[in-house]
mmCIF file of C-alpha atoms and ligand atoms in Angstrom:
data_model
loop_
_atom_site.group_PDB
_atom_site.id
_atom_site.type_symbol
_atom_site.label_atom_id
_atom_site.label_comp_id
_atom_site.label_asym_id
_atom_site.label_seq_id
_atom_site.Cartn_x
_atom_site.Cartn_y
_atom_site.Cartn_z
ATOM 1 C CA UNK A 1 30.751 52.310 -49.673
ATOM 2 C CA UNK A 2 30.279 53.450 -46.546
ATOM 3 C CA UNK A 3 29.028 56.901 -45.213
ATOM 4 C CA UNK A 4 32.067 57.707 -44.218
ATOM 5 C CA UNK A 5 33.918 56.779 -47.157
ATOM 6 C CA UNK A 6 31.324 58.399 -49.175
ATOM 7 C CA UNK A 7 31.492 61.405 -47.035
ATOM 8 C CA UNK A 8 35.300 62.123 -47.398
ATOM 9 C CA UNK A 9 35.271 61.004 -51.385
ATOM 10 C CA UNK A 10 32.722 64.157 -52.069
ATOM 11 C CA UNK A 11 34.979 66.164 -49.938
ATOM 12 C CA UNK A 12 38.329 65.302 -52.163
ATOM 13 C CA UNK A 13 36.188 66.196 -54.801
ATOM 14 C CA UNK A 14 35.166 69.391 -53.543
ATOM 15 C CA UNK A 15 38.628 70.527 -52.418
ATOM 16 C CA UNK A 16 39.534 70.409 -55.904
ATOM 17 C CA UNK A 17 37.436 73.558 -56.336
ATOM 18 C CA UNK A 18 38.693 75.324 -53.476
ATOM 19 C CA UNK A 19 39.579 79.117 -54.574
ATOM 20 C CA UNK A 20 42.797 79.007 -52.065
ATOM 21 C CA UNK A 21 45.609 80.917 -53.820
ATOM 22 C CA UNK A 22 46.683 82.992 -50.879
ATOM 23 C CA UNK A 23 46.832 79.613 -48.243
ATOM 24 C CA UNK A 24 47.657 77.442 -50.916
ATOM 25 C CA UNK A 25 45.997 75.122 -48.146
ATOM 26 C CA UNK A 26 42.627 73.575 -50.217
ATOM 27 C CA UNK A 27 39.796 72.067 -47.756
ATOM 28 C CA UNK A 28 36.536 70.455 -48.981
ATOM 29 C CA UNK A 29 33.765 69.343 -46.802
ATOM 30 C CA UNK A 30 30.759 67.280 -47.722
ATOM 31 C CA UNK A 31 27.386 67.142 -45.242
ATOM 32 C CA UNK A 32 24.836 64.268 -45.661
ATOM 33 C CA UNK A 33 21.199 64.331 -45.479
ATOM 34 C CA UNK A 34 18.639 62.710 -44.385
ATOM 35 C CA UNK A 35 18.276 61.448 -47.163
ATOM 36 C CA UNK A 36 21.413 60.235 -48.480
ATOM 37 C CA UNK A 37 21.709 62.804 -50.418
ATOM 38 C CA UNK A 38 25.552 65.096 -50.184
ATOM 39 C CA UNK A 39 26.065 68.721 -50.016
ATOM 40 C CA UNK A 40 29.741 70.211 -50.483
ATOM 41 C CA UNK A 41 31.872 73.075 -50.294
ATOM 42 C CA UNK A 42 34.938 73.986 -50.238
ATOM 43 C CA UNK A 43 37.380 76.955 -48.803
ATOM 44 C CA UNK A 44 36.704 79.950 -50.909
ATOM 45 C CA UNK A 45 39.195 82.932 -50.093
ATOM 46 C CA UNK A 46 39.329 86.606 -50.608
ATOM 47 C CA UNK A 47 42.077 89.197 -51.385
ATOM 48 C CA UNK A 48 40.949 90.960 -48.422
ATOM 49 C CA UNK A 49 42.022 87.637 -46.126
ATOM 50 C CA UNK A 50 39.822 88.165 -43.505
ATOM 51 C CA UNK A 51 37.044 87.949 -45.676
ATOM 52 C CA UNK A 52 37.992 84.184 -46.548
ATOM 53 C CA UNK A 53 35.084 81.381 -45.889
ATOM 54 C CA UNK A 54 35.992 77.945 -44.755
ATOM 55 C CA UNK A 55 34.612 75.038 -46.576
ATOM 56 C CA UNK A 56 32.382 73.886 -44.333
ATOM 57 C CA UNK A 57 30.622 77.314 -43.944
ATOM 58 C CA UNK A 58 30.165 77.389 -47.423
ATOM 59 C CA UNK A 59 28.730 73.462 -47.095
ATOM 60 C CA UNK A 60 26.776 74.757 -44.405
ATOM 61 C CA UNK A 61 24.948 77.690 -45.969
ATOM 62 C CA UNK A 62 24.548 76.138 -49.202
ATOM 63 C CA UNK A 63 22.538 73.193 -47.940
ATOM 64 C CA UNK A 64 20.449 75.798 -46.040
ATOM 65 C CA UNK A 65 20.225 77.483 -49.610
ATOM 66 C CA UNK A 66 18.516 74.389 -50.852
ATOM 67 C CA UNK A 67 15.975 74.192 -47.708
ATOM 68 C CA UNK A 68 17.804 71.322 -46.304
ATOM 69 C CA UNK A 69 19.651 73.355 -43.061
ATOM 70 C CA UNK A 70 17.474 70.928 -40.517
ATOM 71 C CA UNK A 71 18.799 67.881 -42.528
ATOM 72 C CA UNK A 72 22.223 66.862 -42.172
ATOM 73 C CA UNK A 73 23.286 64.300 -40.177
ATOM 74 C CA UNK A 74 27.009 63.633 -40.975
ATOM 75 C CA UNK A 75 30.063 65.681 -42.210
ATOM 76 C CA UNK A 76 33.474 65.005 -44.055
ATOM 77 C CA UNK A 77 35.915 67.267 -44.191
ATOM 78 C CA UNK A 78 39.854 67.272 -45.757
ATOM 79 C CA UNK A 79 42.427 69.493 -46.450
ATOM 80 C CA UNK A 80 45.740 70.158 -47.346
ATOM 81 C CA UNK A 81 48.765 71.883 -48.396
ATOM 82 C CA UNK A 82 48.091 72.138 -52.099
ATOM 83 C CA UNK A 83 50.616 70.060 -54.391
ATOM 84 C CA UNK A 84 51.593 67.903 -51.371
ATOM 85 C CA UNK A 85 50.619 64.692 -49.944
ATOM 86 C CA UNK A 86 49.272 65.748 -46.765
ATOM 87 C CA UNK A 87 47.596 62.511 -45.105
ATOM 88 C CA UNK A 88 46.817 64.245 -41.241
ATOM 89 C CA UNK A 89 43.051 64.674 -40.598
ATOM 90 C CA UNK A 90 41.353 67.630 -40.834
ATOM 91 C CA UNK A 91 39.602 69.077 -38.135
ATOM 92 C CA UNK A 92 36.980 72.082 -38.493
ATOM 93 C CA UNK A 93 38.101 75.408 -37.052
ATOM 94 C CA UNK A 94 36.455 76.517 -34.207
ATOM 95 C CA UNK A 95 34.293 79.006 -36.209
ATOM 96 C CA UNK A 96 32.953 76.134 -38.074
ATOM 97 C CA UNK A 97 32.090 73.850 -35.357
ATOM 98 C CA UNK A 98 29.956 77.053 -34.124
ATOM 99 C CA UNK A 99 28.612 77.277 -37.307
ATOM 100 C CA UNK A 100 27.876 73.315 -37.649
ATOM 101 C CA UNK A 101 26.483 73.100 -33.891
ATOM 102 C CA UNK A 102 23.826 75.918 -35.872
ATOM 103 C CA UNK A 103 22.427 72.874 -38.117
ATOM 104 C CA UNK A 104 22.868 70.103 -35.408
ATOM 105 C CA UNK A 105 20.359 71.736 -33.140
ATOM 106 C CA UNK A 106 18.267 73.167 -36.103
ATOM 107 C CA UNK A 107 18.258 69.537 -36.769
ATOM 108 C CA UNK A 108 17.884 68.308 -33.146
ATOM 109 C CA UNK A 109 20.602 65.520 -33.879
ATOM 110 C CA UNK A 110 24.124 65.929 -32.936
ATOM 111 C CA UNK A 111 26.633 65.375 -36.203
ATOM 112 C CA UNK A 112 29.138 62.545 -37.061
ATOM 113 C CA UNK A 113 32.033 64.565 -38.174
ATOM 114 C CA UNK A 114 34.368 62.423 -40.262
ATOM 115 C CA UNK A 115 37.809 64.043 -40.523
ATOM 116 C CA UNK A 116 40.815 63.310 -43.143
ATOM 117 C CA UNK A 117 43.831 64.564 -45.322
ATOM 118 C CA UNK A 118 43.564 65.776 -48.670
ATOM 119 C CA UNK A 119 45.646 63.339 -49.962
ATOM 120 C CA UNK A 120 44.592 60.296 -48.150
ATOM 121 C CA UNK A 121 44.981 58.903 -45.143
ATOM 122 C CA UNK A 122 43.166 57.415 -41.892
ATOM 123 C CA UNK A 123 39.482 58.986 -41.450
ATOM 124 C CA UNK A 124 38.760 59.485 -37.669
ATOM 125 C CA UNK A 125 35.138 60.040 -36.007
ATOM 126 C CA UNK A 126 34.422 62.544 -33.580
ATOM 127 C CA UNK A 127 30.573 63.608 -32.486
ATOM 128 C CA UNK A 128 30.578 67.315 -32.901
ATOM 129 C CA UNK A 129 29.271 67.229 -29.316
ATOM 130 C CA UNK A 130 32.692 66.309 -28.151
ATOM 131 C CA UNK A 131 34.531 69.007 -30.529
ATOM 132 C CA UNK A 132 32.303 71.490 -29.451
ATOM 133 C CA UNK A 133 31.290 70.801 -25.431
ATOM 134 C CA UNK A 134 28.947 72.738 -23.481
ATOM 135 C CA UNK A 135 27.938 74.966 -27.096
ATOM 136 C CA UNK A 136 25.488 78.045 -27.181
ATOM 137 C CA UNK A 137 22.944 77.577 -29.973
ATOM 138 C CA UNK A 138 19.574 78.156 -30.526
ATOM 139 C CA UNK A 139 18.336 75.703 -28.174
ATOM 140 C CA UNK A 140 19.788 78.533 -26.041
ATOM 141 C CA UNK A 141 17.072 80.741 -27.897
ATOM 142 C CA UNK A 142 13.992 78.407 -27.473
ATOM 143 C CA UNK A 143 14.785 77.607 -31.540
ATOM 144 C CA UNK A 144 15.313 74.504 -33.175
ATOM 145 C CA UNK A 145 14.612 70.819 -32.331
ATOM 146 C CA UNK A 146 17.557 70.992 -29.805
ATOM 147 C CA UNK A 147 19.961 68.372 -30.454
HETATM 148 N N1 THU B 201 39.931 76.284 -43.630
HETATM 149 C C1 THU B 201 38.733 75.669 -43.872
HETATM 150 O O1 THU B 201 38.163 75.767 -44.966
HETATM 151 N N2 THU B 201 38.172 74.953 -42.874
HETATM 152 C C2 THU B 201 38.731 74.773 -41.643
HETATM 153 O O2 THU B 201 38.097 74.173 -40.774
HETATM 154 C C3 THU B 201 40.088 75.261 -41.372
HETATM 155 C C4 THU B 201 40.638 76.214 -42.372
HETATM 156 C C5 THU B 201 40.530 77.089 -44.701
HETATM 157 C C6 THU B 201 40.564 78.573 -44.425
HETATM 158 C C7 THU B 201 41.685 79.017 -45.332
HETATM 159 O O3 THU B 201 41.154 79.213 -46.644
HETATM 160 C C8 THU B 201 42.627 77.828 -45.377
HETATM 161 O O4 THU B 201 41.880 76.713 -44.894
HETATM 162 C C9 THU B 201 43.867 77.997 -44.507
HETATM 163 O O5 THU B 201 43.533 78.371 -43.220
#
């Protein structure tokens, strides 16, 4: 399987634990590591809705959790209407491609962000350099290895 394929499989599975009952709209996203290994998340939302956390900020802070913020390389996310068959890619908010560009230049690399539907569908590539041009990070702060 490729990473890819790998990627957006762990993400399906994740959705399926998203705490969404106000959106009814479940996302999961999966990052890899350096070392092949696969952190996930998914959307976790809050009676107070602005509190709500997108699945790849959860993702995100969990593999810095485990040590491994500097470490990811690649990302799948997908989402969907829950108890449809939504097949249109997924592509982070904007708040999460801020919070991604945060590991990318921790990291020094820029991402491979694989995007797809919940319930299938086409995965399509972007570099989060592209989804996020021109970013502030903490390259901009003399931190990191400055993708
Ligand atoms: N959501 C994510 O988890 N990631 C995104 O990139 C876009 C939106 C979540 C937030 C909310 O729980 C639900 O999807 C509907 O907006």
């Amino acid at each position: 399987m490729t990473d890819p394929d790998r990627l957006i499989a762990a993400a399906r599975e994740a959705a399926a634990h998203a705490h969404a009952p106000y959106s009814r709209f479940a996302v999961g996203a999966a990052l890899l590591l350096t070392d092949g290994s696969i952190v996930t998340g998914a959307n976790f939302e809050n009676a107070s809705y602005g509190l709500s956390l997108c699945a790849e900020t959860v993702a995100t802070a969990t593999a810095n959790a485990a040590g491994r913020l500097n470490d990811i390389v690649a990302v799948g996310i997908v989402g969907g209407r829950i108890g449809h068959t939504d097949t249109d890619p997924i592509r982070p908010c904007g708040r999460c491609r801020q919070v991604l560009n945060e590991a990318a230049q921790m990291g020094g690399r820029d991402l491979a962000v694989h995007c797809s539907g919940l319930a299938g569908g086409e995965i399509e590539t972007h570099r989060l350099s592209d989804l996020l041009p021109s970013a502030f990070g903490p390259a901009n702060l003399g931190i990191g290895g400055h993708a």
